[in-house]
Structure formats: structure tokens, C-alpha cells
Amino acid sequence: MNIYDVSQKAGFSIATVSRVINGNQNVSEKTKQKVLDVMKEIGYTPNVFARGLGLNTMQTIGIMCSDSSDTFLANAVYHLEQNLRKNGYDSFLCCTGYDLHTKQKYLKLLLSKRVDAIVMVGSGFLEPNKKDNAYILEAAEDMPIMLINGYLNHPRIYCTLCDDYQAVYDSVNKLIDQGRKRVLYLYNSKTYSSIQKLNGYKAALAANDIDLDENLIQMCPNTLADAHELLTSLATSGLKYNAVVTSEDLLAIGAIKFIKQAGRKIPEDCSVIGYNNSLLASCCDPELTSIDNHVETLCISTISTLMRVLSGNDVPNKTTISNDLIVRETTNF
Amino acid sequence: MNIYDVSQKAGFSIATVSRVINGNQNVSEKTKQKVLDVMKEIGYTPNVFARGLGLNTMQTIGIMCSDSSDTFLANAVYHLEQNLRKNGYDSFLCCTGYDLHTKQKYLKLLLSKRVDAIVMVGSGFLEPNKKDNAYILEAAEDMPIMLINGYLNHPRIYCTLCDDYQAVYDSVNKLIDQGRKRVLYLYNSKTYSSIQKLNGYKAALAANDIDLDENLIQMCPNTLADAHELLTSLATSGLKYNAVVTSEDLLAIGAIKFIKQAGRKIPEDCSVIGYNNSLLASCCDPELTSIDNHVETLCISTISTLMRVLSGNDVPNKTTISNDLIVRETTNF
């Protein structure tokens, strides 16, 4: 018995049933009664219902994150905890790693601890194969699920994303405007967010009538040593480029080091743009121009949405936040 | 009723009572029976007892960390989770911030979730005022507490520390051996570990008969901007130094940037040594010589100790791990 059964039997949309469950005012008394009757009839009592009645709440939110040693994710976790605390909520964090089985196990564990909602941080949380995300949709029947930098379509899943597509599109476009038509793009994963970034890169080339050279798109593990090895082998193969855009700051710093060693000047001979605007971007020399995905704003927006959901408000399921290019010394913008 | 009452009434030390509670074999049958009788008589049934009998265990460990956006702490959390998982344990992480009241609240929350033990990460966890750590001693009555980079004396608290004193002592000593007798020391907090580092600095000077110049010891918030501001004002005041040692890599990178801007050569005119051997140390230019406190080894050792404690073994309460100096380009060692 789940929310779908209630929806089908009552003859209302899942969104309507969800509104009733959450005590939202925008439902007629008649609709509300019908939904509650059906719920009683088929014996459906979701945790959220008890919560809506002010029972059973632990004022605790579960946070799931795949890798706390990743700078972006660690910062996100920090801001989530801070904002939850400001709103009177405690939080439990589970660092799940990238294995699907472990993610599922941790989600179950959090559900058993009766948290009020779950926040999943990072696009690494979603599996490329849709079927593998079914456990998240299932959990959403029991409590609100918040996704940061991921998107799943479900009335009880609320997604906050940064506009990674637009950010890379704009950056590559700016480089092309300056005559940098050979833009090397380095990325390190195939997550939702990574695919958005890559699509932005391709779209900027297309918009400028530049043919795609597949050799300029390279996947690379996110370490300085791997970046160095890849760039060395590309140089040996004779690949030419006059700009580098990367999906992570660390890869961009690898590029800076390689380009300097090769005796080329940054940004005169080659521009470099990183992603995340992490602490690393200010530590290298020259300092790195980087796309800021506003991790703090993402987290504030997520928690503010969550608080409205928990108060029974009708809240849009998807919020997209624009990114900013933070210009430092590796570009002459 | 707590373990002290049992100890007093039974006429055995707390360590002995603790051994009985944990099912340790190194207790005579007679002693064991006496302790169990007293526990029954005064109605003391700690959670650990139930756990020792194989009841009630959730196979879940609570991790408390003051600030997940700190690179060292975030890495520690990552390695703790990995090692717990390898041992079949789940973990809950609470990021408490630095406020004592919040730390206490989170500890209570974890106790209420019946975790099997608690790991507290980072020397920031202990308060300078002893009285303020009483809540940790109290919690240790109910379950084992593991401290990373902190020390409290209690039979159920197990501490794993890096030898920060020795690491700074050795580094400063090496600099002095090269004739660098004006070593500027920058630090950012007054935690247990920070005080050990500072003591190491002072001891190295003393061992080389160099008078302490208090102007060479400077506290500075852990940001590039603050480091720049401090170093500018020290330069204005005419302070001279030919080496910089810091309690954090980021402060060392601030120093590198300032020294380069001032037209001095690194390491020829001034050596720089950072602390933590974080990712940052490889990102700057020249790359930073840094003290590696072996975060992974610290965590592996902590979890291995914990597993032995949970199996009822008698385990030493304090383990100290030596640090290594990772030599890169900012020193001519």
C-alpha cells in the first residue's frame, strides 16, 4: 500500500493526495475527506502523516553524501548542518561511498531511525540506470527527499540544482569570443551534473559553428598526477589547444602546472577555467578563474524548501540556481 | 547508579568492573561473579552490558566532528567511515560546530540512538576548561569513546594522537641546523594539538640555545587574506625571519604568496613548512614542504582499537603515531 494506491482508489492525483498528507490548505474539505477515507480503508498510514499531525517527529534530518573527502561535498554538508541547526533541526550524516548497495542500506538505516526527511548531496547520488534509483522513489513515499544537484521526477522529491549547463556554455562562449577556438575539456565523471557541463561545452561550440573535435574532450581521474599524465600523452600525440576548461578545480590546477612546465604563458598562450571555485583556486599560481556553483546558496535554498515542505506548503519540485564565473589570473576576461 | 558505584560497592577498580562489563577473559570467575552480583543488587545495567551479551547492538557507530569543511577533519571522517564499513559497522556523523552546548546536545542524541560507540574527531573537540569535558566522561560510562587527536584520562576513553610536538620540534630543528635561526611560527587555534605544536617549536629553540622572540609567534585566522594582512603588518613593524612554520597548510600558502610578492626567493631567502600535507600543499607554487599527520593511519588505528574494545579486549588507552615531513620545494632539505 503506498501513495499511488491511495491516488488511484480515491481518483485524485498523487500531488493532491500528497497535499492532504502534508496538511496543505489548498485542498477542499470534500477532497480531503475522500482521501482520508481511502487511506483509512486501505490501511495506509505513512510516517509523514503522523508527522503532519505533529506526532512522532524527531526534529532530525538525514543527510546522505557519497564522499566527504570531496571538497565540494564537504562544504555542502557543512552548510546543510549549519542551516538545519538554525531551523531547530539536528542532522545525521551518512557517507555512503559510491556503491549502490551501500547507498540503499544507509537509506534504510535512516528510515529506521525515523528522520523527518532526507537530503541527498551531490549528483553522484543518482545512478545512470533509472531502475537503480527506484529505492529513492520508494523512500519518497514515506518522507520528503531533497536532492542537491540531481533530478528525479516524483511529487515528494525536491531538487535544487545549479545551472551547470549554462555556466560551461557561457564560459566556453567567452573563450571563443576571444578567439580561443581550440578548447580542451577535461572531466572526471559521468554524473548528472557532469553530463550537463559537457552538454554546455558542446552547445557553445555548436552556437559558434565550430566543429566538435572529440580529441578535445578527455575524461581524467581527479588527481594532479593523472592530469599530468593525460596532458603529456596528448602533447605527444600533437594535440593543440589554446584554452582548457575542466569539471573540477583540481584538474585545472594540473593543467596550469603542465602548461607552465611546457614553457607556455597563462593566460597569454593558454587560458584555464576550473569548476567549483574551491579553496584550491586561490592557492595555485597564477590563481585560477573558476565557476562558482554557490554551494552555500544551494544549501540554504534546499533547507528553506525543506522547511516549507515540512510545514505542509505546496512547493515547486525543482529549483535551479545560476552559477557565476569568478575571474582570477588564468584568463584575460 | 554508574560504574563508579559498582566499583566502590564491589571493592574493585573501575578498570576491573569495565573488564567484566566487556566480557574480558582476564578476570577471575570469582571477581566476575562479585561484580555481576553488585550490578544486580544496585540495579546497574549499562548499555554496554547488553551489548556484551550480544543483545541490542545496532552495529552502528556515532562520529562527532566539529567542522566538516575543514580538510583534515573531512578526510578523517572519510577514512573512519571506510574502515567502519570494512568491519561491518554503519556510522552516523554529527557535525557539531564548536559550541559546547551543541556538542553536548549531539552526544545526547547519539546516545539516544543507541550507537555502539562514539568517535570524536579532532582536537577541537576538547574544551580548554576541564569541567566542560565532564559530559564526555559521563558518556564514557555508557559506551566506549574514541578520541582522535585529543586526550582525556578515563578507563573507557581511547585516544589516538599524532605526535605533533615531535613533528614541529624536528622540523624547526632541521631549519636551525641549516642556519635558519629566525623561524616565524603561525598558528590558528589553541586546541590540544595546537598547544603541542607550539611546545615543539619552543623546545627546538631551547635545545639550540636560541632565545625565544615572542614576536615570532603569531596567531592568525586560517585564511589567505588574514595571513596576508598579518604578514604585511609584521613587515611594516620591521620583523625579520628566514623561515616560516605554520600549524596549517593554508597559512603556509599565504606565507608563500606574501614572500614571493615581496621579491624574496623560496627556499633560498626563506623556507616554508606547512602542516597536514593536504591537497593544498601540492597545488601551490613552489609546492609546499608539509608535515603529514597520517590521517588515514590515525583512523585505521582508531577503528582497530575500537573493534578490539567492542570484542571485550583489554586495550591501551593511548596510542601515539609519529608524523612525517614530506619534503617538496619550499625547503632545501
XYZ file of C-alpha atoms in Angstrom:
666
model
C 0.000 0.000 0.000
C 1.501 3.309 -0.988
C 0.553 6.792 -2.063
C -0.119 5.556 -5.614
C -2.767 3.134 -4.379
C -4.449 5.928 -2.456
C -4.312 8.184 -5.502
C -5.794 5.533 -7.787
C -8.519 4.426 -5.409
C -9.525 7.984 -4.443
C -9.405 9.191 -8.031
C -7.129 12.133 -7.278
C -3.619 12.924 -8.471
C -0.639 11.980 -6.343
C 0.036 15.691 -5.874
C -3.424 16.118 -4.348
C -3.016 13.131 -2.047
C 0.394 14.470 -1.081
C -1.172 17.849 -0.260
C -3.691 16.167 2.010
C -0.960 14.157 3.715
C 1.010 17.323 4.329
C -1.950 19.236 5.713
C -1.787 21.775 2.887
C -4.695 24.258 2.991
C -5.188 24.330 -0.784
C -7.423 21.266 -0.792
C -11.196 21.331 -0.478
C -12.705 19.775 2.625
C -14.555 17.266 0.431
C -11.379 16.120 -1.356
C -9.527 15.922 1.911
C -12.230 13.745 3.477
C -12.349 11.415 0.483
C -8.558 10.946 0.556
C -8.515 10.343 4.319
C -11.353 7.812 3.947
C -9.469 5.884 1.293
C -6.300 5.952 3.381
C -8.226 4.526 6.298
C -9.965 1.962 4.111
C -6.824 0.533 2.577
C -4.796 0.940 5.739
C -2.221 3.431 4.510
C -0.536 5.437 7.282
C 2.688 6.942 6.061
C 5.165 8.335 8.561
C 4.618 11.738 7.014
C 1.003 11.556 8.050
C 1.905 11.057 11.670
C 4.356 13.895 11.273
C 1.699 16.125 9.736
C -0.320 15.561 12.869
C 2.577 16.724 14.976
C 3.304 13.233 16.260
C 6.433 11.280 16.182
C 8.789 13.966 14.864
C 12.392 13.691 15.950
C 13.338 17.085 14.501
C 16.171 15.224 12.818
C 17.121 15.201 9.148
C 19.245 12.527 7.488
C 21.962 13.700 5.109
C 23.466 11.265 2.630
C 26.676 12.100 0.840
C 28.800 9.848 -1.311
C 32.245 11.135 -0.392
C 33.023 13.516 2.459
C 36.636 13.927 1.331
C 35.439 15.752 -1.805
C 35.825 19.491 -1.155
C 32.504 20.484 -2.733
C 30.532 17.805 -0.881
C 32.255 18.526 2.436
C 31.354 22.205 2.123
C 27.786 21.327 1.199
C 27.468 19.114 4.273
C 28.833 21.920 6.431
C 26.295 24.452 5.140
C 23.414 21.974 5.366
C 24.187 21.236 9.015
C 24.505 24.944 9.818
C 21.172 25.795 8.200
C 19.342 22.864 9.719
C 20.587 23.857 13.149
C 19.374 27.435 12.585
C 15.943 25.930 11.915
C 15.994 23.842 15.094
C 16.797 20.549 13.377
C 19.547 18.093 14.173
C 21.092 16.063 11.425
C 22.673 12.696 10.874
C 25.133 12.322 8.061
C 25.860 9.069 6.307
C 28.827 8.900 3.972
C 27.826 6.105 1.697
C 30.583 5.820 -0.861
C 29.594 5.225 -4.480
C 28.389 1.633 -4.221
C 24.650 1.299 -4.903
C 24.146 -1.473 -2.361
C 25.686 0.622 0.429
C 23.584 3.648 -0.531
C 20.429 1.527 -0.285
C 21.482 0.116 3.064
C 22.116 3.569 4.523
C 18.814 4.908 3.276
C 17.066 2.041 5.029
C 19.046 2.724 8.191
C 17.994 6.393 8.168
C 14.359 5.459 7.552
C 14.529 3.100 10.543
C 15.793 5.982 12.700
C 12.637 7.893 11.775
C 14.281 11.039 10.468
C 11.837 13.670 9.188
C 13.371 13.927 5.733
C 16.481 13.003 3.804
C 18.847 15.269 1.904
C 21.000 13.591 -0.743
C 24.022 15.650 -1.650
C 25.790 15.600 -4.973
C 24.910 14.388 -8.411
C 26.985 11.279 -7.689
C 23.976 10.055 -5.768
C 21.908 9.208 -8.807
C 22.687 6.083 -10.821
C 22.839 6.326 -14.636
C 20.422 3.385 -14.899
C 16.952 4.614 -13.913
C 15.966 1.295 -12.365
C 18.741 1.662 -9.813
C 17.113 4.806 -8.411
C 13.842 3.041 -7.601
C 14.773 2.786 -3.909
C 14.819 6.595 -3.713
C 11.358 6.894 -5.297
C 10.140 4.293 -2.827
C 11.577 6.168 0.152
C 9.860 9.318 -1.113
C 6.555 7.611 -0.347
C 7.449 7.786 3.320
C 9.131 11.133 3.659
C 10.302 14.110 1.634
C 13.583 13.571 -0.208
C 15.731 16.560 -1.133
C 18.262 16.187 -3.952
C 21.140 18.597 -4.397
C 22.499 18.637 -7.940
C 20.373 15.726 -9.036
C 16.925 15.383 -10.584
C 14.244 12.720 -10.179
C 10.603 13.294 -11.088
C 8.348 12.485 -8.113
C 5.842 14.629 -6.193
C 7.733 14.124 -2.915
C 11.241 14.668 -4.291
C 12.505 18.250 -4.255
C 15.562 19.081 -6.352
C 17.885 22.044 -6.079
C 20.383 22.279 -8.885
C 22.981 24.651 -10.185
C 22.803 25.510 -13.825
C 25.971 23.661 -14.810
C 24.975 23.581 -18.475
C 24.638 27.346 -18.724
C 27.805 28.001 -16.706
C 30.039 25.958 -19.022
C 28.207 27.261 -22.090
C 28.848 30.866 -21.052
C 32.496 30.250 -20.161
C 33.354 28.439 -23.401
C 31.461 31.093 -25.331
C 33.572 33.815 -23.682
C 36.783 31.990 -24.627
C 35.628 31.606 -28.250
C 34.772 35.329 -28.361
C 38.441 35.958 -27.572
C 39.497 33.744 -30.467
C 40.230 30.635 -28.360
C 38.605 28.104 -30.637
C 40.551 25.033 -29.511
C 39.131 24.483 -26.027
C 40.304 21.309 -24.273
C 37.600 19.989 -21.937
C 38.635 17.728 -19.026
C 36.051 15.972 -16.887
C 36.168 13.210 -14.307
C 32.779 11.508 -14.040
C 29.519 10.789 -15.797
C 27.134 12.074 -13.156
C 24.041 14.133 -13.987
C 25.911 17.339 -13.306
C 28.921 16.225 -15.334
C 26.735 15.488 -18.351
C 25.115 18.935 -18.063
C 28.550 20.546 -18.102
C 29.663 18.562 -21.146
C 26.431 19.436 -22.973
C 27.120 23.107 -22.236
C 30.563 22.755 -23.792
C 29.186 21.117 -26.931
C 26.358 23.631 -27.272
C 28.770 26.583 -27.087
C 30.840 25.131 -29.930
C 27.701 24.495 -31.995
C 26.409 28.029 -31.378
C 29.702 29.349 -32.786
C 29.725 26.976 -35.792
C 32.825 25.195 -34.560
C 33.083 21.520 -35.465
C 33.394 19.219 -32.487
C 36.869 17.632 -32.218
C 36.349 14.576 -29.995
C 40.071 14.595 -29.098
C 39.461 17.837 -27.198
C 37.068 16.061 -24.821
C 39.002 13.935 -22.353
C 37.951 12.027 -19.254
C 40.556 12.016 -16.489
C 40.597 10.859 -12.841
C 40.544 13.848 -10.499
C 44.202 13.924 -9.376
C 47.187 16.090 -10.295
C 49.218 13.049 -11.340
C 46.519 11.749 -13.699
C 46.046 15.190 -15.240
C 49.803 15.443 -15.818
C 49.954 12.015 -17.430
C 46.995 12.695 -19.711
C 48.300 16.099 -20.834
C 51.745 14.637 -21.511
C 50.264 11.943 -23.718
C 48.043 14.479 -25.525
C 51.109 16.655 -26.171
C 52.961 13.640 -27.574
C 50.045 12.956 -29.881
C 50.374 16.524 -31.197
C 47.013 17.811 -29.932
C 46.877 21.627 -29.933
C 44.673 23.793 -27.711
C 44.656 27.400 -26.532
C 42.241 27.074 -23.622
C 41.365 24.449 -21.008
C 38.026 24.143 -19.209
C 37.613 21.471 -16.536
C 34.788 19.955 -14.484
C 36.861 20.281 -11.270
C 39.386 22.827 -9.967
C 41.985 20.147 -9.288
C 42.115 19.120 -12.959
C 42.541 22.791 -13.899
C 45.465 23.098 -11.484
C 47.003 20.016 -13.092
C 46.658 21.823 -16.426
C 48.233 25.031 -15.055
C 51.249 23.078 -13.816
C 51.657 21.239 -17.129
C 51.270 24.345 -19.295
C 53.828 26.288 -17.209
C 56.297 23.404 -17.374
C 55.868 23.293 -21.142
C 57.033 26.925 -21.212
C 53.677 28.358 -22.332
C 52.317 31.512 -20.686
C 48.959 31.613 -18.849
C 46.684 33.225 -19.947
C 48.583 34.701 -22.964
C 49.196 31.350 -24.695
C 46.508 29.326 -22.991
C 43.573 30.233 -20.735
C 42.382 27.926 -17.953
C 38.965 27.779 -16.263
C 38.172 25.460 -13.345
C 34.934 24.464 -11.652
C 33.667 24.759 -8.040
C 35.621 27.880 -7.058
C 37.123 25.872 -4.221
C 39.898 26.914 -1.852
C 42.325 25.329 -4.328
C 41.569 28.042 -6.919
C 43.170 30.695 -4.679
C 46.149 28.534 -3.702
C 47.691 27.951 -7.141
C 49.840 30.370 -9.142
C 48.533 32.020 -11.294
C 45.274 31.973 -9.348
C 42.524 30.096 -11.135
C 39.462 31.575 -12.832
C 36.704 29.217 -11.732
C 32.965 28.680 -11.971
C 31.323 29.173 -8.592
C 28.350 26.887 -8.124
C 27.305 28.684 -4.962
C 27.364 25.738 -2.639
C 26.124 27.867 0.267
C 23.151 29.237 -1.697
C 22.311 25.739 -2.930
C 22.194 24.503 0.655
C 20.255 27.470 2.008
C 17.707 27.057 -0.783
C 17.424 23.304 -0.132
C 16.802 23.747 3.590
C 14.381 26.602 3.047
C 12.418 24.403 0.607
C 12.529 21.536 3.094
C 11.190 23.696 5.926
C 8.279 24.782 3.724
C 7.588 21.163 2.739
C 7.602 20.053 6.381
C 5.156 22.846 7.211
C 2.775 21.424 4.635
C 3.275 24.048 1.950
C 2.982 23.316 -1.734
C 6.499 23.836 -3.025
C 7.864 23.540 -6.585
C 9.819 20.321 -7.112
C 12.742 21.875 -8.925
C 14.800 24.975 -8.203
C 17.715 25.944 -10.419
C 20.354 28.402 -9.287
C 22.639 30.195 -11.711
C 26.410 29.930 -11.382
C 28.976 32.721 -11.533
C 32.351 32.904 -13.191
C 34.931 34.133 -10.679
C 37.632 35.727 -12.796
C 41.207 35.452 -11.500
C 44.565 35.283 -13.280
C 44.254 32.337 -15.686
C 42.012 34.185 -18.171
C 42.199 37.668 -19.641
C 38.486 38.420 -19.368
C 23.954 4.499 39.608
C 27.041 4.286 37.497
C 30.208 2.285 37.070
C 31.830 4.149 39.978
C 29.121 2.983 42.367
C 29.640 -0.595 41.212
C 33.399 -0.239 41.633
C 33.086 1.198 45.133
C 30.486 -1.267 46.355
C 32.243 -4.318 44.868
C 35.638 -3.152 46.081
C 37.292 -3.471 42.657
C 38.863 -0.846 40.434
C 36.832 0.739 37.647
C 39.149 -0.984 35.167
C 38.194 -4.356 36.612
C 34.480 -3.582 36.564
C 34.913 -2.350 32.997
C 36.624 -5.623 32.062
C 33.718 -7.603 33.483
C 31.208 -5.435 31.615
C 33.109 -6.020 28.386
C 33.345 -9.762 28.870
C 37.143 -9.628 29.030
C 38.679 -13.029 29.833
C 41.391 -11.608 32.113
C 39.109 -11.563 35.147
C 38.765 -14.403 37.618
C 35.410 -16.138 37.806
C 35.100 -15.074 41.442
C 35.700 -11.390 40.687
C 33.312 -11.540 37.754
C 30.565 -13.045 39.911
C 31.050 -10.456 42.649
C 30.826 -7.575 40.170
C 27.746 -9.020 38.462
C 26.100 -9.518 41.874
C 26.713 -5.893 42.839
C 25.431 -4.695 39.476
C 22.263 -6.698 40.005
C 21.925 -5.513 43.610
C 22.170 -1.817 42.843
C 20.309 -2.132 39.555
C 23.058 -1.031 37.214
C 22.619 -2.239 33.619
C 24.700 -0.179 31.244
C 24.021 -0.389 27.522
C 27.487 -1.827 27.119
C 26.463 -4.747 29.263
C 23.570 -5.618 26.997
C 25.970 -5.220 24.107
C 28.497 -7.523 25.732
C 25.770 -10.169 25.851
C 25.211 -9.725 22.149
C 21.871 -8.018 22.668
C 20.731 -4.713 21.457
C 23.646 -3.903 19.187
C 22.834 -1.775 16.166
C 26.282 -2.281 14.623
C 26.319 1.495 14.313
C 28.993 3.926 15.476
C 28.431 7.635 16.045
C 31.068 10.014 14.705
C 31.243 13.566 16.021
C 33.243 16.184 14.177
C 33.315 19.903 14.805
C 33.684 21.153 11.231
C 33.300 19.029 8.103
C 34.537 21.842 5.861
C 38.000 21.524 7.406
C 40.138 19.448 5.003
C 41.828 17.379 7.716
C 38.571 16.584 9.510
C 36.731 15.797 6.267
C 39.461 13.327 5.302
C 39.384 11.781 8.763
C 35.632 11.282 8.534
C 36.064 9.668 5.119
C 38.635 7.167 6.382
C 36.653 6.420 9.545
C 33.545 5.584 7.530
C 35.528 3.410 5.125
C 37.157 1.435 7.932
C 33.968 1.026 9.918
C 32.224 -0.317 6.834
C 35.053 -2.813 6.268
C 34.366 -4.044 9.811
C 30.641 -4.382 9.199
C 29.629 -1.230 11.041
C 27.462 1.619 9.831
C 28.105 5.114 11.053
C 26.246 8.288 11.804
C 28.116 11.546 11.606
C 27.155 14.654 13.520
C 28.856 17.907 12.609
C 28.532 19.814 15.812
C 30.286 23.097 15.233
C 32.464 24.467 18.022
C 29.765 25.461 20.504
C 29.879 23.397 23.700
C 26.118 23.323 24.127
C 25.598 21.917 20.620
C 28.287 19.293 21.167
C 26.532 18.151 24.347
C 23.184 18.032 22.591
C 24.524 15.897 19.749
C 26.213 13.494 22.121
C 22.894 13.010 23.892
C 21.171 12.470 20.554
C 23.671 9.780 19.569
C 23.325 8.076 22.957
C 19.554 8.032 22.483
C 20.028 6.315 19.116
C 21.879 3.531 20.915
C 25.054 3.586 18.870
C 27.700 1.092 19.995
C 30.435 3.659 20.493
C 31.319 7.237 19.654
C 34.349 8.559 17.797
C 35.194 12.226 18.366
C 37.384 13.636 15.646
C 39.824 16.457 16.037
C 41.451 18.159 18.938
C 38.847 20.936 18.605
C 36.505 18.589 20.408
C 38.034 19.085 23.812
C 37.384 22.271 25.748
C 40.303 24.080 27.415
C 38.391 24.128 30.707
C 38.385 20.603 32.157
C 34.944 20.968 33.683
C 33.453 21.461 30.234
C 34.540 17.961 29.207
C 32.602 16.279 32.025
C 29.797 15.303 29.640
C 32.290 13.163 27.666
C 33.490 11.379 30.819
C 29.866 10.763 31.722
C 29.062 9.313 28.301
C 32.093 7.022 28.655
C 30.203 5.297 31.486
C 27.710 4.059 28.931
C 29.851 3.244 25.927
C 33.423 3.425 24.671
C 34.504 6.861 23.460
C 37.314 7.158 20.934
C 39.192 10.459 20.690
C 41.286 11.356 17.662
C 43.934 13.968 18.437
C 42.643 14.618 21.906
C 43.379 13.163 25.334
C 41.160 12.560 28.354
C 42.063 10.178 31.157
C 39.267 7.624 31.701
C 39.245 3.794 31.543
C 36.603 3.804 28.769
C 38.119 6.605 26.648
C 40.622 5.521 24.000
C 42.821 8.188 22.445
C 44.760 8.060 19.187
C 47.054 11.001 18.658
C 49.720 12.134 16.274
C 52.938 13.300 17.788
C 52.510 16.963 16.865
C 55.059 18.083 19.445
C 57.816 15.916 17.981
C 56.931 16.782 14.375
C 57.293 20.541 14.893
C 60.330 20.039 17.122
C 62.090 18.032 14.392
C 61.166 20.460 11.611
C 62.302 23.572 13.458
C 65.448 21.744 14.491
C 66.194 20.932 10.841
C 65.745 24.587 9.872
C 68.069 25.740 12.672
C 70.676 23.179 11.558
C 70.673 24.985 8.210
C 71.296 28.298 9.946
C 67.672 29.482 9.862
C 67.505 30.840 13.374
C 64.652 33.305 12.884
C 61.693 30.952 12.458
C 58.277 32.646 12.282
C 55.569 30.373 13.727
C 51.953 30.936 12.625
C 49.090 29.079 14.303
C 45.334 29.423 14.272
C 43.854 27.885 17.403
C 44.502 26.876 20.989
C 43.386 23.264 20.798
C 45.286 20.417 22.446
C 47.067 19.625 19.198
C 47.888 23.288 18.576
C 49.477 23.635 22.007
C 51.581 20.505 21.377
C 52.846 22.011 18.125
C 53.736 25.322 19.779
C 55.539 23.496 22.594
C 57.545 21.619 19.962
C 58.573 24.936 18.401
C 59.662 26.376 21.748
C 61.544 23.217 22.738
C 63.527 23.193 19.482
C 64.670 26.774 20.087
C 65.614 25.941 23.687
C 67.541 22.833 22.606
C 69.593 25.055 20.292
C 70.148 27.797 22.900
C 68.159 30.332 20.902
C 66.293 32.943 22.948
C 62.557 32.975 22.344
C 61.387 36.114 20.465
C 57.655 36.340 21.216
C 57.155 38.453 18.070
C 57.989 35.379 16.008
C 54.952 33.535 17.421
C 51.765 34.834 15.827
C 48.173 33.671 15.979
C 46.243 34.143 12.722
C 42.809 33.047 11.449
C 43.165 30.252 8.883
C 42.544 32.191 5.647
C 44.811 33.517 2.888
C 43.554 37.060 3.398
C 44.260 37.051 7.146
C 47.729 35.597 6.588
C 48.464 38.328 4.042
C 47.277 41.067 6.373
C 49.293 39.747 9.322
C 52.492 39.332 7.285
C 52.106 42.829 5.833
C 51.812 44.337 9.289
C 54.781 42.286 10.565
C 56.863 43.537 7.613
C 55.882 47.124 8.430
C 56.979 46.598 12.018
C 60.384 45.504 10.689
C 60.237 41.889 11.892
C 62.862 39.713 10.155
C 62.642 35.959 9.618
C 64.268 33.411 7.309
C 61.853 30.536 7.782
C 58.126 30.112 8.385
C 56.472 27.120 10.071
C 52.674 27.001 10.333
C 50.034 24.901 12.089
C 48.014 24.600 8.843
C 48.917 24.334 5.145
C 46.686 27.249 4.214
C 48.636 29.660 6.427
C 51.862 28.408 4.807
C 50.427 29.105 1.353
C 49.515 32.609 2.500
C 53.157 32.978 3.561
C 54.445 31.677 0.189
C 52.322 34.220 -1.669
C 53.467 37.090 0.556
C 57.163 36.165 0.409
C 57.079 35.872 -3.409
C 55.313 39.223 -3.734
C 57.950 40.789 -1.504
C 60.547 39.664 -4.049
C 62.222 37.109 -1.768
C 63.143 33.672 -3.103
C 61.749 30.418 -1.642
C 63.587 28.487 -0.238
C 66.832 30.447 -0.823
C 65.812 33.523 1.199
C 63.088 31.952 3.285
C 61.966 28.350 3.860
C 58.317 27.458 4.471
C 56.860 24.367 6.182
C 53.136 23.684 6.417
C 51.090 21.178 8.419
C 48.653 18.417 7.396
C 50.154 17.595 3.995
C 46.753 18.364 2.479
C 45.878 18.565 -1.206
C 46.669 22.289 -0.993
C 50.380 21.530 -0.458
C 50.642 20.129 -3.996
C 48.562 22.871 -5.610
C 50.712 25.899 -4.753
C 53.905 27.047 -6.478
C 56.534 26.280 -5.274
C 54.980 23.122 -3.849
C 54.886 23.109 -0.060
C 57.013 21.002 2.293
C 54.478 19.860 4.878
C 54.159 17.696 7.973
C 51.985 14.669 7.253
C 49.977 13.636 10.283
C 48.887 10.418 8.614
C 45.180 10.943 8.849
C 44.496 7.538 7.281
C 46.753 5.689 9.753
C 45.197 7.604 12.657
C 41.742 6.473 11.559
C 42.737 2.881 10.860
C 44.370 2.681 14.284
C 41.311 4.204 15.965
C 38.890 1.741 14.370
C 41.167 -1.212 15.015
C 41.341 -0.202 18.701
C 37.562 0.224 18.763
C 36.953 -3.219 17.296
C 39.180 -4.760 19.962
C 37.372 -2.809 22.693
C 33.968 -3.932 21.392
C 35.198 -7.537 21.412
C 35.985 -7.172 25.103
C 39.754 -6.972 24.837
C 41.896 -5.018 27.224
C 43.341 -2.244 25.069
C 45.752 0.568 25.975
C 44.001 3.909 26.364
C 46.504 5.957 24.406
C 48.196 5.348 21.061
C 50.578 7.907 19.587
C 51.564 7.851 15.922
C 54.637 9.614 14.601
C 54.364 12.206 11.831
C 56.474 12.534 8.696
C 57.922 15.560 6.974
C 57.052 15.466 3.274
C 59.776 17.478 1.589
C 58.782 19.473 -1.501
C 60.077 22.725 -2.971
C 59.780 25.256 -0.138
C 62.751 23.902 1.833
C 66.231 22.850 0.739
C 66.427 19.755 2.928
